Amino acid sequence: MWKIVNGKLIQTVDETRTEYKTRISASLIKKLKVMAEESNSHIGYLLENGFENILNESALIYDKKNRPKDRVEFRTTCDKDTLESLRLFAKSNKLNLNDVIEASESYINLEEVKNANWRYRIVKE
């Protein structure tokens, strides 16, 4: 992100975002990669949109017997508050965070997803 400070453009780190590491389905990552390319976005932004939308639900029905067997490590960034709310949501539904992350894929609204250039936005100080 860029900030305008005293008329000068300065590159800064977005303090509202945090990195996280999880294990999700490799086939889901491939599917998200295609969706991201088609919508000019990033996988992290797609997931974040799904997180925000799934948090609007009161409960999540998830069959633990159908967990994918192809989980791989995945790293990306997300809004700190959204990620913390997602952790609490997972705990209240007695699910692992990985399960909720994978379930959020069906809640992605491509019309509301951040554009790939969002990280280069300019913010006035």
Coordinates of C-alpha atoms in Angstrom, one line a residue:
M1 CA 0.0 0.0 0.0
W2 CA 1.1 3.5 -0.7
K3 CA 0.5 6.6 1.5
I4 CA 0.7 10.3 0.7
V5 CA 2.6 11.9 3.5
N6 CA 3.5 15.6 3.2
G7 CA 2.9 15.5 -0.6
K8 CA 5.3 12.5 -1.0
L9 CA 4.3 9.0 -2.0
I10 CA 5.7 6.4 0.5
Q11 CA 5.4 2.6 0.3
T12 CA 4.2 1.1 3.6
V13 CA 3.1 -2.2 5.0
D14 CA -0.7 -2.6 5.6
E15 CA -0.9 -3.1 9.4
T16 CA -4.5 -4.3 9.2
R17 CA -3.4 -7.5 7.4
T18 CA -1.7 -10.6 8.8
E19 CA 0.0 -13.6 7.3
Y20 CA -1.3 -17.0 8.0
K21 CA -0.5 -20.6 7.2
T22 CA -3.0 -23.4 6.8
R23 CA -3.5 -26.8 5.2
I24 CA -6.2 -26.9 2.5
S25 CA -7.0 -29.2 -0.4
A26 CA -4.6 -29.0 -3.3
S27 CA -7.6 -29.4 -5.7
L28 CA -9.3 -26.4 -4.1
I29 CA -6.1 -24.3 -4.5
K30 CA -6.1 -25.2 -8.3
K31 CA -9.7 -24.2 -8.5
L32 CA -9.1 -20.9 -6.7
K33 CA -6.1 -20.2 -8.9
V34 CA -8.3 -20.4 -12.0
M35 CA -11.0 -18.3 -10.4
A36 CA -8.4 -15.7 -9.4
E37 CA -7.0 -15.5 -13.0
E38 CA -10.5 -15.1 -14.5
S39 CA -11.5 -12.4 -12.0
N40 CA -8.1 -10.5 -12.0
S41 CA -7.6 -11.2 -8.3
H42 CA -5.5 -13.3 -5.9
I43 CA -6.4 -16.5 -4.1
G44 CA -6.1 -14.7 -0.8
Y45 CA -8.6 -12.1 -1.8
L46 CA -11.0 -14.8 -2.9
L47 CA -10.7 -16.6 0.4
E48 CA -11.1 -13.4 2.4
N49 CA -14.3 -12.6 0.5
G50 CA -15.6 -16.2 1.3
F51 CA -14.6 -15.6 5.0
E52 CA -16.5 -12.4 5.2
N53 CA -19.6 -14.0 3.7
I54 CA -19.5 -17.2 5.7
L55 CA -19.3 -15.1 8.9
N56 CA -22.8 -13.8 8.1
E57 CA -24.1 -17.3 8.6
S58 CA -25.3 -18.3 12.1
A59 CA -24.0 -21.9 11.8
L60 CA -22.1 -24.1 9.4
I61 CA -23.0 -27.7 8.6
Y62 CA -19.9 -29.6 7.7
D63 CA -19.4 -33.4 7.4
K64 CA -16.0 -34.2 8.9
K65 CA -16.1 -37.6 7.2
N66 CA -15.7 -35.9 3.8
R67 CA -12.5 -34.1 4.6
P68 CA -10.2 -34.0 1.6
K69 CA -7.1 -36.3 1.6
D70 CA -5.0 -34.0 -0.5
R71 CA -4.3 -31.2 1.9
V72 CA -1.1 -29.2 1.4
E73 CA 0.4 -26.2 3.2
F74 CA -0.9 -22.8 1.9
R75 CA 0.3 -19.4 3.0
T76 CA -1.4 -16.0 2.3
T77 CA -2.6 -12.9 4.0
C78 CA -6.0 -11.7 5.4
D79 CA -7.5 -8.9 7.4
K80 CA -6.6 -9.5 11.0
D81 CA -10.1 -8.9 12.4
T82 CA -11.7 -11.2 9.7
L83 CA -9.2 -14.0 10.5
E84 CA -9.8 -13.7 14.2
S85 CA -13.6 -13.8 13.7
L86 CA -13.2 -16.8 11.5
R87 CA -11.2 -18.6 14.2
L88 CA -14.0 -17.9 16.7
F89 CA -16.6 -19.0 14.2
A90 CA -14.8 -22.3 13.7
K91 CA -14.5 -22.8 17.5
S92 CA -18.2 -22.1 18.0
N93 CA -19.1 -24.6 15.3
K94 CA -16.6 -27.2 16.8
L95 CA -14.7 -27.3 13.5
N96 CA -11.0 -26.9 12.6
L97 CA -10.1 -23.7 10.9
N98 CA -9.0 -25.6 7.8
D99 CA -12.5 -27.0 7.5
V100 CA -14.1 -23.6 7.7
I101 CA -11.5 -22.2 5.2
E102 CA -12.4 -24.9 2.7
A103 CA -16.1 -24.5 3.2
S104 CA -15.8 -20.7 2.6
E105 CA -15.0 -21.4 -1.1
S106 CA -18.8 -21.9 -1.8
Y107 CA -19.5 -18.4 -0.2
I108 CA -17.2 -16.4 -2.5
N109 CA -19.0 -13.6 -4.4
L110 CA -16.8 -12.8 -7.4
E111 CA -18.6 -9.4 -7.8
E112 CA -17.2 -8.2 -4.4
V113 CA -13.7 -9.6 -4.5
K114 CA -10.8 -7.2 -4.3
N115 CA -8.9 -6.6 -7.6
A116 CA -5.3 -7.7 -7.9
N117 CA -4.1 -4.1 -7.8
W118 CA -5.8 -3.4 -4.5
R119 CA -2.5 -4.0 -2.7
Y120 CA -1.0 -1.0 -4.7
R121 CA -3.8 1.4 -3.6
I122 CA -2.9 5.0 -2.5
V123 CA -4.2 6.1 0.9
K124 CA -4.0 9.7 2.0
E125 CA -2.4 10.1 5.5

